[in-house]
Structure formats: C-alpha cells, structure tokens
C-alpha cells in the first residue's frame, strides 16, 4: 500500500473536483460547502480562491481559454466580476449539481444529487449550451470518466455501491447498456470521485474509507491502494508537467487533524493526461 503526503493545508469544508491546468502548472479544485473555487500553484503551493454564490459542484477548463463551473442550478462561465450562465438545469427543488466531466468532443456530462437521499438525481449532457437528460433515477452522481477509445463511460452513483459501465458513442453522444463493473459493498467506505490514468486504470477516492484505490476496468480487479490521513477522501487527479503525481482532495471531519487538506502521492508508477475541455 502506498502513502499520500500532505501537499496543502487547505482547511476546506468539502474539497472536490480537482483539474490540472498545464499552462499555469496549477491545480484547480472546488470547496463545495465552502462555496469557493481554488487554484493552487504546484511549485509554490500558493492558493488563490474566488467565492461562489451557491454551492459549486465541479469546474472544467474551456476550449476558448475560459473556466466553467457547475453551481447548484446549472453551468456558468467565470468572469472577472462573477459568473455568467451557460446552461441551466431543469428546476427541480431538492436537487443540486455535483460531479462531471467532458467527453472528447467537448460535451460536458454533469450529474446531480437528490438532497433527500432519494433517486431524484440525473446525469445530463450539456452540448454547446443545450441540456439533455441522459440517465435518471440517480441518488448521488459522482465520479465519471471515459475510456481512451471513447467506447465506454465509467460512472459512480455512490449509494448504489457499484461502479457502472455504459457503452458510449462519441459521435452521437449517447450511452446505453448500463452494467455493473465493480461491486464495492465490501470495500472500506463508498466510491466518490474518480480519474483514469494513461493505461486506462481507474483511480477512485473512498468517502469514509481513508484511501484511494486503483482498478483494472477490464477485469474489475483492484490493483493498488493509497492510504490517506483523512477519512472522507473525495477526488483525485494526476497533475504536474509529466502527470506523474496523484493529487487527492479530502473533506473536513470533526476531530481529524488531517482532514480537509490536499495530499499528493508521487510514487504510483503511473501517469495521467490532460482532461478534455468544454466546448461552449
């Protein structure tokens, strides 16, 4: 088992959604309940933040050089003075946006969660501002990523205790044939955020599990674990100029000194790659 080391004493409430920007060699991440977007320089560890008017579920870089963020009710572009709407989700009380990711054609796939704990959440596709509901009956939409051949969508609805696989068509932007790839009911904690390395291996954060685990999606077998000094591990992403360091976000837990901070694991032996960007 590998060990994560402290990178930034962030003091976040609910750190999530990390994205690497190679141009500035910095890591963007969000504090959902702290209502803030952060950018941390990976060389100096200097952290800059911007407040948001509501809880922020995730962020992505845009093809036009901008930054988009998912606030509770939809997708917005960050500006110098605030946030400009790009696409609004259907008005459904008791729901908010959570995690998301872009496919290779620049469409953003954004999930929502049912704040009552029911199955009223959904997975939406946002294609140049047009919102389409793609998957329904979701409880808490979390990590999602696409296979390198663009034929599979891997997806976590946390309370289901399964990592799901969909057949994905890049041209049409559609998903079908939902099947359970990994049953994690016997694992420590619940699956939360997720990323994929250059070899197609899935790296998954464990909420209330004190760790990140790596899985082979071809076999459904666990390959590696990284111990993290905080129980609520939320998200991970490969970053740095050579994409060789896995950066890990955590949420605050009362009485746990190491919680709410950012961690790094530099000896996974794996590399990541740049995320696709949103095409407005």
PDB file of C-alpha atoms in Angstrom:
ATOM      1  CA  UNK A   1       0.000   0.000   0.000  1.00  0.00           C
ATOM      2  CA  UNK A   2       1.250   3.486  -0.917  1.00  0.00           C
ATOM      3  CA  UNK A   3       1.054   6.542   1.349  1.00  0.00           C
ATOM      4  CA  UNK A   4      -0.186  10.033   0.456  1.00  0.00           C
ATOM      5  CA  UNK A   5       1.729  13.017   1.833  1.00  0.00           C
ATOM      6  CA  UNK A   6       0.367  16.427   2.801  1.00  0.00           C
ATOM      7  CA  UNK A   7       0.618  18.931  -0.055  1.00  0.00           C
ATOM      8  CA  UNK A   8      -1.567  21.846   1.065  1.00  0.00           C
ATOM      9  CA  UNK A   9      -3.098  22.576   4.454  1.00  0.00           C
ATOM     10  CA  UNK A  10      -6.257  23.831   2.793  1.00  0.00           C
ATOM     11  CA  UNK A  11      -8.732  23.774   5.665  1.00  0.00           C
ATOM     12  CA  UNK A  12     -11.555  23.081   3.227  1.00  0.00           C
ATOM     13  CA  UNK A  13     -15.067  22.081   4.228  1.00  0.00           C
ATOM     14  CA  UNK A  14     -15.642  19.772   1.254  1.00  0.00           C
ATOM     15  CA  UNK A  15     -12.779  19.848  -1.251  1.00  0.00           C
ATOM     16  CA  UNK A  16     -13.592  18.161  -4.568  1.00  0.00           C
ATOM     17  CA  UNK A  17     -13.313  18.314  -8.354  1.00  0.00           C
ATOM     18  CA  UNK A  18      -9.575  18.736  -8.961  1.00  0.00           C
ATOM     19  CA  UNK A  19      -8.453  19.651 -12.506  1.00  0.00           C
ATOM     20  CA  UNK A  20      -4.887  20.282 -13.685  1.00  0.00           C
ATOM     21  CA  UNK A  21      -4.032  23.286 -15.867  1.00  0.00           C
ATOM     22  CA  UNK A  22      -0.723  22.546 -17.579  1.00  0.00           C
ATOM     23  CA  UNK A  23      -0.336  26.096 -18.887  1.00  0.00           C
ATOM     24  CA  UNK A  24      -0.068  27.576 -15.398  1.00  0.00           C
ATOM     25  CA  UNK A  25       1.166  24.370 -13.698  1.00  0.00           C
ATOM     26  CA  UNK A  26      -1.637  24.736 -11.190  1.00  0.00           C
ATOM     27  CA  UNK A  27      -4.415  22.644  -9.741  1.00  0.00           C
ATOM     28  CA  UNK A  28      -7.970  23.921  -9.759  1.00  0.00           C
ATOM     29  CA  UNK A  29     -10.351  22.462  -7.192  1.00  0.00           C
ATOM     30  CA  UNK A  30     -13.620  23.371  -5.527  1.00  0.00           C
ATOM     31  CA  UNK A  31     -14.819  23.601  -1.931  1.00  0.00           C
ATOM     32  CA  UNK A  32     -18.477  22.664  -2.337  1.00  0.00           C
ATOM     33  CA  UNK A  33     -19.815  23.699   1.063  1.00  0.00           C
ATOM     34  CA  UNK A  34     -17.170  26.390   1.474  1.00  0.00           C
ATOM     35  CA  UNK A  35     -18.603  27.900  -1.741  1.00  0.00           C
ATOM     36  CA  UNK A  36     -15.267  28.634  -3.359  1.00  0.00           C
ATOM     37  CA  UNK A  37     -13.209  27.902  -6.469  1.00  0.00           C
ATOM     38  CA  UNK A  38      -9.491  27.434  -5.781  1.00  0.00           C
ATOM     39  CA  UNK A  39      -6.327  27.488  -7.880  1.00  0.00           C
ATOM     40  CA  UNK A  40      -3.155  26.150  -6.274  1.00  0.00           C
ATOM     41  CA  UNK A  41       0.288  26.644  -7.823  1.00  0.00           C
ATOM     42  CA  UNK A  42       2.019  23.250  -7.794  1.00  0.00           C
ATOM     43  CA  UNK A  43       5.501  24.764  -7.466  1.00  0.00           C
ATOM     44  CA  UNK A  44       4.918  27.327  -4.707  1.00  0.00           C
ATOM     45  CA  UNK A  45       1.702  25.861  -3.203  1.00  0.00           C
ATOM     46  CA  UNK A  46       0.257  29.395  -3.285  1.00  0.00           C
ATOM     47  CA  UNK A  47      -3.524  29.084  -3.180  1.00  0.00           C
ATOM     48  CA  UNK A  48      -5.923  31.614  -4.694  1.00  0.00           C
ATOM     49  CA  UNK A  49      -9.681  31.441  -4.257  1.00  0.00           C
ATOM     50  CA  UNK A  50     -12.878  33.004  -5.563  1.00  0.00           C
ATOM     51  CA  UNK A  51     -16.228  32.852  -3.786  1.00  0.00           C
ATOM     52  CA  UNK A  52     -19.333  31.463  -5.491  1.00  0.00           C
ATOM     53  CA  UNK A  53     -22.988  32.492  -4.940  1.00  0.00           C
ATOM     54  CA  UNK A  54     -24.085  28.907  -4.257  1.00  0.00           C
ATOM     55  CA  UNK A  55     -22.506  25.502  -3.714  1.00  0.00           C
ATOM     56  CA  UNK A  56     -20.091  24.628  -6.514  1.00  0.00           C
ATOM     57  CA  UNK A  57     -20.073  21.012  -7.678  1.00  0.00           C
ATOM     58  CA  UNK A  58     -17.208  20.982 -10.163  1.00  0.00           C
ATOM     59  CA  UNK A  59     -15.166  23.024 -12.655  1.00  0.00           C
ATOM     60  CA  UNK A  60     -13.616  22.448 -16.060  1.00  0.00           C
ATOM     61  CA  UNK A  61     -11.346  24.365 -18.365  1.00  0.00           C
ATOM     62  CA  UNK A  62     -12.925  25.542 -21.625  1.00  0.00           C
ATOM     63  CA  UNK A  63     -11.677  25.314 -25.200  1.00  0.00           C
ATOM     64  CA  UNK A  64     -11.885  29.112 -25.508  1.00  0.00           C
ATOM     65  CA  UNK A  65      -9.482  29.538 -22.595  1.00  0.00           C
ATOM     66  CA  UNK A  66     -12.153  30.234 -20.001  1.00  0.00           C
ATOM     67  CA  UNK A  67     -13.290  28.403 -16.895  1.00  0.00           C
ATOM     68  CA  UNK A  68     -16.739  26.922 -16.371  1.00  0.00           C
ATOM     69  CA  UNK A  69     -18.215  25.877 -13.035  1.00  0.00           C
ATOM     70  CA  UNK A  70     -21.302  23.921 -12.045  1.00  0.00           C
ATOM     71  CA  UNK A  71     -23.255  25.838  -9.430  1.00  0.00           C
ATOM     72  CA  UNK A  72     -26.360  24.354  -7.822  1.00  0.00           C
ATOM     73  CA  UNK A  73     -28.699  25.157 -10.722  1.00  0.00           C
ATOM     74  CA  UNK A  74     -26.531  24.955 -13.824  1.00  0.00           C
ATOM     75  CA  UNK A  75     -23.320  25.679 -15.693  1.00  0.00           C
ATOM     76  CA  UNK A  76     -21.665  29.096 -15.554  1.00  0.00           C
ATOM     77  CA  UNK A  77     -18.564  30.742 -17.005  1.00  0.00           C
ATOM     78  CA  UNK A  78     -16.311  32.513 -14.533  1.00  0.00           C
ATOM     79  CA  UNK A  79     -15.690  36.155 -15.412  1.00  0.00           C
ATOM     80  CA  UNK A  80     -13.660  38.920 -13.795  1.00  0.00           C
ATOM     81  CA  UNK A  81     -16.760  40.168 -11.998  1.00  0.00           C
ATOM     82  CA  UNK A  82     -18.729  36.992 -11.306  1.00  0.00           C
ATOM     83  CA  UNK A  83     -20.375  34.103 -13.129  1.00  0.00           C
ATOM     84  CA  UNK A  84     -22.316  34.175 -16.415  1.00  0.00           C
ATOM     85  CA  UNK A  85     -24.919  31.442 -17.156  1.00  0.00           C
ATOM     86  CA  UNK A  86     -24.038  28.980 -19.931  1.00  0.00           C
ATOM     87  CA  UNK A  87     -26.725  26.308 -19.431  1.00  0.00           C
ATOM     88  CA  UNK A  88     -29.423  25.927 -16.792  1.00  0.00           C
ATOM     89  CA  UNK A  89     -30.578  22.575 -15.439  1.00  0.00           C
ATOM     90  CA  UNK A  90     -34.302  21.777 -15.071  1.00  0.00           C
ATOM     91  CA  UNK A  91     -35.740  23.488 -11.987  1.00  0.00           C
ATOM     92  CA  UNK A  92     -36.159  20.617  -9.536  1.00  0.00           C
ATOM     93  CA  UNK A  93     -36.282  21.544  -5.835  1.00  0.00           C
ATOM     94  CA  UNK A  94     -34.094  19.436  -3.588  1.00  0.00           C
ATOM     95  CA  UNK A  95     -31.524  18.741  -6.298  1.00  0.00           C
ATOM     96  CA  UNK A  96     -28.111  20.235  -6.979  1.00  0.00           C
ATOM     97  CA  UNK A  97     -25.284  19.668  -9.425  1.00  0.00           C
ATOM     98  CA  UNK A  98     -22.336  17.596  -8.283  1.00  0.00           C
ATOM     99  CA  UNK A  99     -19.525  15.971 -10.277  1.00  0.00           C
ATOM    100  CA  UNK A 100     -18.989  15.976 -14.043  1.00  0.00           C
ATOM    101  CA  UNK A 101     -16.533  15.565 -16.906  1.00  0.00           C
ATOM    102  CA  UNK A 102     -16.118  16.333 -20.602  1.00  0.00           C
ATOM    103  CA  UNK A 103     -16.043  13.827 -23.436  1.00  0.00           C
ATOM    104  CA  UNK A 104     -13.552  14.061 -26.310  1.00  0.00           C
ATOM    105  CA  UNK A 105     -15.977  16.185 -28.363  1.00  0.00           C
ATOM    106  CA  UNK A 106     -16.201  18.863 -25.672  1.00  0.00           C
ATOM    107  CA  UNK A 107     -19.628  17.968 -24.294  1.00  0.00           C
ATOM    108  CA  UNK A 108     -19.972  18.266 -20.517  1.00  0.00           C
ATOM    109  CA  UNK A 109     -21.618  15.398 -18.645  1.00  0.00           C
ATOM    110  CA  UNK A 110     -22.946  16.809 -15.378  1.00  0.00           C
ATOM    111  CA  UNK A 111     -24.592  14.788 -12.631  1.00  0.00           C
ATOM    112  CA  UNK A 112     -26.991  15.921  -9.937  1.00  0.00           C
ATOM    113  CA  UNK A 113     -27.788  14.573  -6.494  1.00  0.00           C
ATOM    114  CA  UNK A 114     -31.054  14.183  -4.608  1.00  0.00           C
ATOM    115  CA  UNK A 115     -30.565  16.044  -1.326  1.00  0.00           C
ATOM    116  CA  UNK A 116     -33.304  13.992   0.360  1.00  0.00           C
ATOM    117  CA  UNK A 117     -31.407  10.759  -0.267  1.00  0.00           C
ATOM    118  CA  UNK A 118     -33.899   9.515  -2.847  1.00  0.00           C
ATOM    119  CA  UNK A 119     -33.351   8.680  -6.514  1.00  0.00           C
ATOM    120  CA  UNK A 120     -34.349  12.023  -7.999  1.00  0.00           C
ATOM    121  CA  UNK A 121     -30.941  12.876  -9.433  1.00  0.00           C
ATOM    122  CA  UNK A 122     -29.890  12.606 -13.076  1.00  0.00           C
ATOM    123  CA  UNK A 123     -26.955  12.649 -15.442  1.00  0.00           C
ATOM    124  CA  UNK A 124     -27.194  15.451 -18.002  1.00  0.00           C
ATOM    125  CA  UNK A 125     -25.274  16.099 -21.217  1.00  0.00           C
ATOM    126  CA  UNK A 126     -24.536  19.747 -21.999  1.00  0.00           C
ATOM    127  CA  UNK A 127     -23.660  20.236 -25.662  1.00  0.00           C
ATOM    128  CA  UNK A 128     -22.834  23.863 -26.530  1.00  0.00           C
ATOM    129  CA  UNK A 129     -25.415  25.066 -24.028  1.00  0.00           C
ATOM    130  CA  UNK A 130     -28.126  22.512 -24.854  1.00  0.00           C
ATOM    131  CA  UNK A 131     -29.099  20.370 -21.852  1.00  0.00           C
ATOM    132  CA  UNK A 132     -30.281  16.770 -22.358  1.00  0.00           C
ATOM    133  CA  UNK A 133     -31.188  14.335 -19.583  1.00  0.00           C
ATOM    134  CA  UNK A 134     -29.327  11.084 -20.311  1.00  0.00           C
ATOM    135  CA  UNK A 135     -29.677   8.904 -17.177  1.00  0.00           C
ATOM    136  CA  UNK A 136     -32.381   9.110 -14.486  1.00  0.00           C
ATOM    137  CA  UNK A 137     -33.081   7.562 -11.059  1.00  0.00           C
ATOM    138  CA  UNK A 138     -29.729   8.663  -9.645  1.00  0.00           C
ATOM    139  CA  UNK A 139     -29.190   9.295  -5.944  1.00  0.00           C
ATOM    140  CA  UNK A 140     -25.750  10.932  -5.692  1.00  0.00           C
ATOM    141  CA  UNK A 141     -23.950  11.357  -9.015  1.00  0.00           C
ATOM    142  CA  UNK A 142     -20.198  11.261  -8.516  1.00  0.00           C
ATOM    143  CA  UNK A 143     -17.065  10.266 -10.442  1.00  0.00           C
ATOM    144  CA  UNK A 144     -17.289   9.705 -14.180  1.00  0.00           C
ATOM    145  CA  UNK A 145     -14.726   9.290 -16.926  1.00  0.00           C
ATOM    146  CA  UNK A 146     -14.431   7.970 -20.453  1.00  0.00           C
ATOM    147  CA  UNK A 147     -12.240   5.149 -21.751  1.00  0.00           C
ATOM    148  CA  UNK A 148      -9.387   6.174 -24.034  1.00  0.00           C
ATOM    149  CA  UNK A 149     -11.022   4.515 -27.042  1.00  0.00           C
ATOM    150  CA  UNK A 150     -14.178   6.579 -26.355  1.00  0.00           C
ATOM    151  CA  UNK A 151     -16.337   3.463 -26.246  1.00  0.00           C
ATOM    152  CA  UNK A 152     -17.123   3.324 -22.508  1.00  0.00           C
ATOM    153  CA  UNK A 153     -18.410   5.675 -19.838  1.00  0.00           C
ATOM    154  CA  UNK A 154     -17.478   4.710 -16.278  1.00  0.00           C
ATOM    155  CA  UNK A 155     -19.837   6.173 -13.703  1.00  0.00           C
ATOM    156  CA  UNK A 156     -20.373   6.226  -9.934  1.00  0.00           C
ATOM    157  CA  UNK A 157     -23.759   6.723  -8.270  1.00  0.00           C
ATOM    158  CA  UNK A 158     -22.369   6.486  -4.745  1.00  0.00           C
ATOM    159  CA  UNK A 159     -25.253   4.890  -2.760  1.00  0.00           C
ATOM    160  CA  UNK A 160     -25.699   2.145  -5.379  1.00  0.00           C
ATOM    161  CA  UNK A 161     -22.418   0.558  -4.173  1.00  0.00           C
ATOM    162  CA  UNK A 162     -21.500  -0.179  -7.784  1.00  0.00           C
ATOM    163  CA  UNK A 163     -19.261   1.321 -10.419  1.00  0.00           C
ATOM    164  CA  UNK A 164     -21.299   1.329 -13.627  1.00  0.00           C
ATOM    165  CA  UNK A 165     -20.173   0.903 -17.207  1.00  0.00           C
ATOM    166  CA  UNK A 166     -22.113   2.239 -20.200  1.00  0.00           C
ATOM    167  CA  UNK A 167     -21.490   1.720 -23.892  1.00  0.00           C
ATOM    168  CA  UNK A 168     -20.678   5.192 -25.221  1.00  0.00           C
ATOM    169  CA  UNK A 169     -20.952   6.530 -28.767  1.00  0.00           C
ATOM    170  CA  UNK A 170     -18.728   9.578 -29.217  1.00  0.00           C
ATOM    171  CA  UNK A 171     -20.304  10.691 -32.489  1.00  0.00           C
ATOM    172  CA  UNK A 172     -23.888  10.778 -31.235  1.00  0.00           C
ATOM    173  CA  UNK A 173     -23.045  11.442 -27.593  1.00  0.00           C
ATOM    174  CA  UNK A 174     -25.302   8.647 -26.344  1.00  0.00           C
ATOM    175  CA  UNK A 175     -24.985   5.950 -23.683  1.00  0.00           C
ATOM    176  CA  UNK A 176     -26.688   2.566 -23.394  1.00  0.00           C
ATOM    177  CA  UNK A 177     -26.330  -0.923 -21.881  1.00  0.00           C
ATOM    178  CA  UNK A 178     -25.708   0.005 -18.255  1.00  0.00           C
ATOM    179  CA  UNK A 179     -23.895  -2.830 -16.476  1.00  0.00           C
ATOM    180  CA  UNK A 180     -22.270  -3.169 -13.046  1.00  0.00           C
ATOM    181  CA  UNK A 181     -18.483  -3.302 -13.415  1.00  0.00           C
ATOM    182  CA  UNK A 182     -17.404  -3.282  -9.746  1.00  0.00           C
ATOM    183  CA  UNK A 183     -19.418  -4.066  -6.618  1.00  0.00           C
ATOM    184  CA  UNK A 184     -17.780  -2.163  -3.765  1.00  0.00           C
ATOM    185  CA  UNK A 185     -20.210  -3.079  -0.977  1.00  0.00           C
ATOM    186  CA  UNK A 186     -17.408  -4.950   0.815  1.00  0.00           C
ATOM    187  CA  UNK A 187     -14.870  -2.124   0.412  1.00  0.00           C
ATOM    188  CA  UNK A 188     -13.926   0.426   3.079  1.00  0.00           C
ATOM    189  CA  UNK A 189     -16.111   3.482   2.557  1.00  0.00           C
ATOM    190  CA  UNK A 190     -18.038   4.464  -0.581  1.00  0.00           C
ATOM    191  CA  UNK A 191     -16.741   5.304  -4.048  1.00  0.00           C
ATOM    192  CA  UNK A 192     -16.680   9.066  -4.685  1.00  0.00           C
ATOM    193  CA  UNK A 193     -14.561  10.894  -7.280  1.00  0.00           C
ATOM    194  CA  UNK A 194     -12.600   9.096  -9.995  1.00  0.00           C
ATOM    195  CA  UNK A 195      -9.927   9.613 -12.633  1.00  0.00           C
ATOM    196  CA  UNK A 196      -8.285   7.475 -15.314  1.00  0.00           C
ATOM    197  CA  UNK A 197      -4.560   7.073 -15.984  1.00  0.00           C
ATOM    198  CA  UNK A 198      -2.802   6.782 -19.352  1.00  0.00           C
ATOM    199  CA  UNK A 199      -3.087   2.977 -19.272  1.00  0.00           C
ATOM    200  CA  UNK A 200      -6.838   3.064 -18.685  1.00  0.00           C
ATOM    201  CA  UNK A 201      -6.696   2.166 -14.989  1.00  0.00           C
ATOM    202  CA  UNK A 202      -9.336   3.785 -12.746  1.00  0.00           C
ATOM    203  CA  UNK A 203      -8.275   5.621  -9.560  1.00  0.00           C
ATOM    204  CA  UNK A 204     -11.131   6.076  -7.102  1.00  0.00           C
ATOM    205  CA  UNK A 205     -11.494   8.101  -3.889  1.00  0.00           C
ATOM    206  CA  UNK A 206     -13.163   6.382  -0.919  1.00  0.00           C
ATOM    207  CA  UNK A 207     -15.543   8.529   1.140  1.00  0.00           C
ATOM    208  CA  UNK A 208     -15.206   7.364   4.779  1.00  0.00           C
ATOM    209  CA  UNK A 209     -12.550   4.899   3.599  1.00  0.00           C
ATOM    210  CA  UNK A 210      -9.242   6.710   4.260  1.00  0.00           C
ATOM    211  CA  UNK A 211      -7.859   5.777   0.845  1.00  0.00           C
ATOM    212  CA  UNK A 212      -7.710   5.872  -2.945  1.00  0.00           C
ATOM    213  CA  UNK A 213      -7.855   2.590  -4.841  1.00  0.00           C
ATOM    214  CA  UNK A 214      -6.834   1.676  -8.405  1.00  0.00           C
ATOM    215  CA  UNK A 215      -8.835  -0.785 -10.530  1.00  0.00           C
ATOM    216  CA  UNK A 216      -8.429  -2.551 -13.852  1.00  0.00           C
ATOM    217  CA  UNK A 217     -11.736  -1.988 -15.719  1.00  0.00           C
ATOM    218  CA  UNK A 218     -11.081  -4.980 -17.964  1.00  0.00           C
ATOM    219  CA  UNK A 219     -11.029  -7.442 -15.067  1.00  0.00           C
ATOM    220  CA  UNK A 220     -12.781  -5.475 -12.323  1.00  0.00           C
ATOM    221  CA  UNK A 221      -9.859  -6.285 -10.007  1.00  0.00           C
ATOM    222  CA  UNK A 222      -8.196  -3.919  -7.548  1.00  0.00           C
ATOM    223  CA  UNK A 223      -4.550  -3.165  -8.372  1.00  0.00           C
ATOM    224  CA  UNK A 224      -3.320  -0.709  -5.743  1.00  0.00           C
ATOM    225  CA  UNK A 225      -4.275   1.340  -2.685  1.00  0.00           C
ATOM    226  CA  UNK A 226      -3.060   4.676  -1.332  1.00  0.00           C
ATOM    227  CA  UNK A 227      -3.588   5.395   2.362  1.00  0.00           C
ATOM    228  CA  UNK A 228      -4.747   8.973   3.094  1.00  0.00           C
ATOM    229  CA  UNK A 229      -4.663  10.599   6.589  1.00  0.00           C
ATOM    230  CA  UNK A 230      -8.333  11.648   6.371  1.00  0.00           C
ATOM    231  CA  UNK A 231     -11.490   9.524   6.282  1.00  0.00           C
ATOM    232  CA  UNK A 232     -13.521  11.453   3.702  1.00  0.00           C
ATOM    233  CA  UNK A 233     -11.429  11.150   0.552  1.00  0.00           C
ATOM    234  CA  UNK A 234     -13.326  12.865  -2.243  1.00  0.00           C
ATOM    235  CA  UNK A 235     -11.425  13.113  -5.520  1.00  0.00           C
ATOM    236  CA  UNK A 236      -8.074  12.539  -7.209  1.00  0.00           C
ATOM    237  CA  UNK A 237      -6.316  13.564 -10.398  1.00  0.00           C
ATOM    238  CA  UNK A 238      -2.876  13.204 -11.978  1.00  0.00           C
ATOM    239  CA  UNK A 239      -1.068  16.516 -12.360  1.00  0.00           C
ATOM    240  CA  UNK A 240       2.338  18.122 -12.801  1.00  0.00           C
ATOM    241  CA  UNK A 241       4.254  18.690 -16.030  1.00  0.00           C
ATOM    242  CA  UNK A 242       4.659  14.938 -16.583  1.00  0.00           C
ATOM    243  CA  UNK A 243       1.310  13.991 -14.970  1.00  0.00           C
ATOM    244  CA  UNK A 244       3.082  11.604 -12.592  1.00  0.00           C
ATOM    245  CA  UNK A 245       1.767  12.846  -9.231  1.00  0.00           C
ATOM    246  CA  UNK A 246      -1.698  11.936  -7.992  1.00  0.00           C
ATOM    247  CA  UNK A 247      -3.270  14.835  -6.080  1.00  0.00           C
ATOM    248  CA  UNK A 248      -6.028  13.950  -3.631  1.00  0.00           C
ATOM    249  CA  UNK A 249      -8.745  16.115  -2.048  1.00  0.00           C
ATOM    250  CA  UNK A 250     -10.487  15.470   1.268  1.00  0.00           C
ATOM    251  CA  UNK A 251     -13.408  16.817   3.303  1.00  0.00           C
ATOM    252  CA  UNK A 252     -13.321  18.124   6.852  1.00  0.00           C
ATOM    253  CA  UNK A 253     -14.121  15.669   9.635  1.00  0.00           C
ATOM    254  CA  UNK A 254     -14.527  16.971  13.176  1.00  0.00           C
ATOM    255  CA  UNK A 255     -11.640  15.876  15.367  1.00  0.00           C
ATOM    256  CA  UNK A 256      -9.430  14.624  12.495  1.00  0.00           C
ATOM    257  CA  UNK A 257      -6.457  16.975  12.077  1.00  0.00           C
ATOM    258  CA  UNK A 258      -5.540  15.717   8.603  1.00  0.00           C
ATOM    259  CA  UNK A 259      -8.983  16.249   7.102  1.00  0.00           C
ATOM    260  CA  UNK A 260      -9.971  18.994   4.673  1.00  0.00           C
ATOM    261  CA  UNK A 261      -6.486  19.180   3.162  1.00  0.00           C
ATOM    262  CA  UNK A 262      -4.870  18.290  -0.187  1.00  0.00           C
ATOM    263  CA  UNK A 263      -2.490  15.351  -0.468  1.00  0.00           C
ATOM    264  CA  UNK A 264      -0.050  14.049  -3.075  1.00  0.00           C
ATOM    265  CA  UNK A 265       1.252  10.599  -3.975  1.00  0.00           C
ATOM    266  CA  UNK A 266       4.349  10.758  -6.185  1.00  0.00           C
ATOM    267  CA  UNK A 267       5.211   7.069  -6.453  1.00  0.00           C
ATOM    268  CA  UNK A 268       2.230   5.401  -8.139  1.00  0.00           C
ATOM    269  CA  UNK A 269       4.344   4.458 -11.158  1.00  0.00           C
ATOM    270  CA  UNK A 270       1.507   5.711 -13.370  1.00  0.00           C
ATOM    271  CA  UNK A 271       0.798   8.847 -15.349  1.00  0.00           C
ATOM    272  CA  UNK A 272      -2.325  10.731 -16.225  1.00  0.00           C
ATOM    273  CA  UNK A 273      -3.153  13.009 -19.132  1.00  0.00           C
ATOM    274  CA  UNK A 274      -4.973  16.255 -19.830  1.00  0.00           C
ATOM    275  CA  UNK A 275      -8.746  16.439 -19.432  1.00  0.00           C
ATOM    276  CA  UNK A 276     -10.913  17.257 -22.423  1.00  0.00           C
ATOM    277  CA  UNK A 277     -12.214  20.838 -22.275  1.00  0.00           C
ATOM    278  CA  UNK A 278     -15.768  22.124 -22.537  1.00  0.00           C
ATOM    279  CA  UNK A 279     -16.733  23.487 -25.951  1.00  0.00           C
ATOM    280  CA  UNK A 280     -19.157  26.412 -25.433  1.00  0.00           C
TER     281      UNK A 280
END
